[in-house]
Every structure is written in C-alpha cells, then in structure tokens.
C-alpha cells in the first residue's frame, strides 16, 4: 500500500513539473519621481537694531517678572531681566553679548521686597516620635544530617 502511494506521488509531481509558474505582472506601474531640485541658500542679512521690554505683575499667582533688551545693529546686545523668588527676594540678571567677548551676565539678589500674605505656621509635635530599633534574629542551630 505504501509503495502505491509513493508511485502515485511521483507521478503527480512529474506531471506538475512540466508546467512552469505564471510570470508575475504587477497591476500598476511604479511611479517615477523627478530628481530633487537644489535650493538657493538663505541670504545673510545684517543685524537689525531692536528694543523690547515687558513685565508681569499677577497678584493672584505672585508671578512678578520683567525683561528688557536692546541691540544696536552691530551685533552688540544689552539687556536685563528680573523675577520674584519664593523667599520674597528679587533676582536681577544684567547681561551683554557681542562677537568679541560672547555672553556675559551679572546676577544680583535683592533681599526683602514683596512677601506673600500667608506663611504656614511652624509645626511642633506634642510628644516625641517613638524610636524603633531594627529586629535582631538569632541564627538557627546547625543540624548535621
């Protein structure tokens, strides 16, 4: 019975081997894209003089800050900014920037100034906190088997 099955399988395989597989033809053509164009470089502009400033004073969020900056058009920049710190002091940063010496900043802290209307009271415990020690364990006695 097994010999008949092997002979049948060989006959089917030889009959199918005489037919070649159909050639694959895609249903659509592959798109051809044009070569990318070379773009002209960005033109270099001379520095333009400018000046700006702003300030924020929000009493609900205690956001108090300001900034001002000036540029003369020759690459020299001078400015400052300030902000209110959480401890009530004001941080002021004055800076200059140019092509020769780069960016230079001077930071100042002005004590006092604005204080928040509420400060949390200091917490004092009514009794000392308990002191816990780590547990100690004795090793189990060795038992020879």
PDB file of N, CA and C in Angstrom, residues 49-55 66-71 77-81 95:
ATOM      1  N   UNK A  49      18.812  96.755  14.342  1.00  0.00           N
ATOM      2  CA  UNK A  49      18.630  97.231  15.722  1.00  0.00           C
ATOM      3  C   UNK A  49      17.200  96.965  16.192  1.00  0.00           C
ATOM      4  N   UNK A  50      17.068  96.653  17.471  1.00  0.00           N
ATOM      5  CA  UNK A  50      15.739  96.443  18.041  1.00  0.00           C
ATOM      6  C   UNK A  50      15.783  96.768  19.524  1.00  0.00           C
ATOM      7  N   UNK A  51      14.594  96.895  20.084  1.00  0.00           N
ATOM      8  CA  UNK A  51      14.442  97.154  21.508  1.00  0.00           C
ATOM      9  C   UNK A  51      13.086  96.617  21.929  1.00  0.00           C
ATOM     10  N   UNK A  52      13.038  95.906  23.061  1.00  0.00           N
ATOM     11  CA  UNK A  52      11.755  95.438  23.583  1.00  0.00           C
ATOM     12  C   UNK A  52      11.826  95.366  25.093  1.00  0.00           C
ATOM     13  N   UNK A  53      10.641  95.334  25.691  1.00  0.00           N
ATOM     14  CA  UNK A  53      10.547  95.117  27.140  1.00  0.00           C
ATOM     15  C   UNK A  53       9.137  94.655  27.467  1.00  0.00           C
ATOM     16  N   UNK A  54       9.032  93.931  28.574  1.00  0.00           N
ATOM     17  CA  UNK A  54       7.726  93.508  29.075  1.00  0.00           C
ATOM     18  C   UNK A  54       7.836  93.325  30.578  1.00  0.00           C
ATOM     19  N   UNK A  55       6.686  93.275  31.213  1.00  0.00           N
ATOM     20  CA  UNK A  55       6.658  92.992  32.648  1.00  0.00           C
ATOM     21  C   UNK A  55       5.335  92.321  32.993  1.00  0.00           C
ATOM     22  N   UNK A  66      10.088  90.725  34.847  1.00  0.00           N
ATOM     23  CA  UNK A  66      10.206  91.708  33.778  1.00  0.00           C
ATOM     24  C   UNK A  66      11.470  91.427  32.978  1.00  0.00           C
ATOM     25  N   UNK A  67      11.498  91.947  31.746  1.00  0.00           N
ATOM     26  CA  UNK A  67      12.675  91.803  30.900  1.00  0.00           C
ATOM     27  C   UNK A  67      12.734  92.976  29.937  1.00  0.00           C
ATOM     28  N   UNK A  68      13.949  93.410  29.624  1.00  0.00           N
ATOM     29  CA  UNK A  68      14.164  94.422  28.596  1.00  0.00           C
ATOM     30  C   UNK A  68      15.466  94.088  27.881  1.00  0.00           C
ATOM     31  N   UNK A  69      15.501  94.400  26.573  1.00  0.00           N
ATOM     32  CA  UNK A  69      16.692  94.105  25.782  1.00  0.00           C
ATOM     33  C   UNK A  69      16.823  95.133  24.663  1.00  0.00           C
ATOM     34  N   UNK A  70      18.052  95.466  24.314  1.00  0.00           N
ATOM     35  CA  UNK A  70      18.354  96.455  23.284  1.00  0.00           C
ATOM     36  C   UNK A  70      19.526  95.939  22.448  1.00  0.00           C
ATOM     37  N   UNK A  71      19.409  96.045  21.120  1.00  0.00           N
ATOM     38  CA  UNK A  71      20.505  95.696  20.208  1.00  0.00           C
ATOM     39  C   UNK A  71      20.761  96.886  19.305  1.00  0.00           C
ATOM     40  N   UNK A  77      24.475  93.432  22.124  1.00  0.00           N
ATOM     41  CA  UNK A  77      23.178  93.299  22.781  1.00  0.00           C
ATOM     42  C   UNK A  77      23.371  93.587  24.257  1.00  0.00           C
ATOM     43  N   UNK A  78      22.441  94.333  24.826  1.00  0.00           N
ATOM     44  CA  UNK A  78      22.471  94.652  26.252  1.00  0.00           C
ATOM     45  C   UNK A  78      21.054  94.469  26.783  1.00  0.00           C
ATOM     46  N   UNK A  79      20.932  93.816  27.942  1.00  0.00           N
ATOM     47  CA  UNK A  79      19.600  93.599  28.486  1.00  0.00           C
ATOM     48  C   UNK A  79      19.633  93.206  29.937  1.00  0.00           C
ATOM     49  N   UNK A  80      18.430  93.044  30.495  1.00  0.00           N
ATOM     50  CA  UNK A  80      18.300  92.599  31.883  1.00  0.00           C
ATOM     51  C   UNK A  80      16.936  91.954  32.059  1.00  0.00           C
ATOM     52  N   UNK A  81      16.863  91.079  33.050  1.00  0.00           N
ATOM     53  CA  UNK A  81      15.570  90.532  33.456  1.00  0.00           C
ATOM     54  C   UNK A  81      15.579  90.337  34.947  1.00  0.00           C
ATOM     55  N   UNK A  95      22.892  91.538  31.462  1.00  0.00           N
ATOM     56  CA  UNK A  95      23.780  90.822  30.554  1.00  0.00           C
ATOM     57  C   UNK A  95      24.139  91.673  29.348  1.00  0.00           C
TER      58      UNK A  95
END
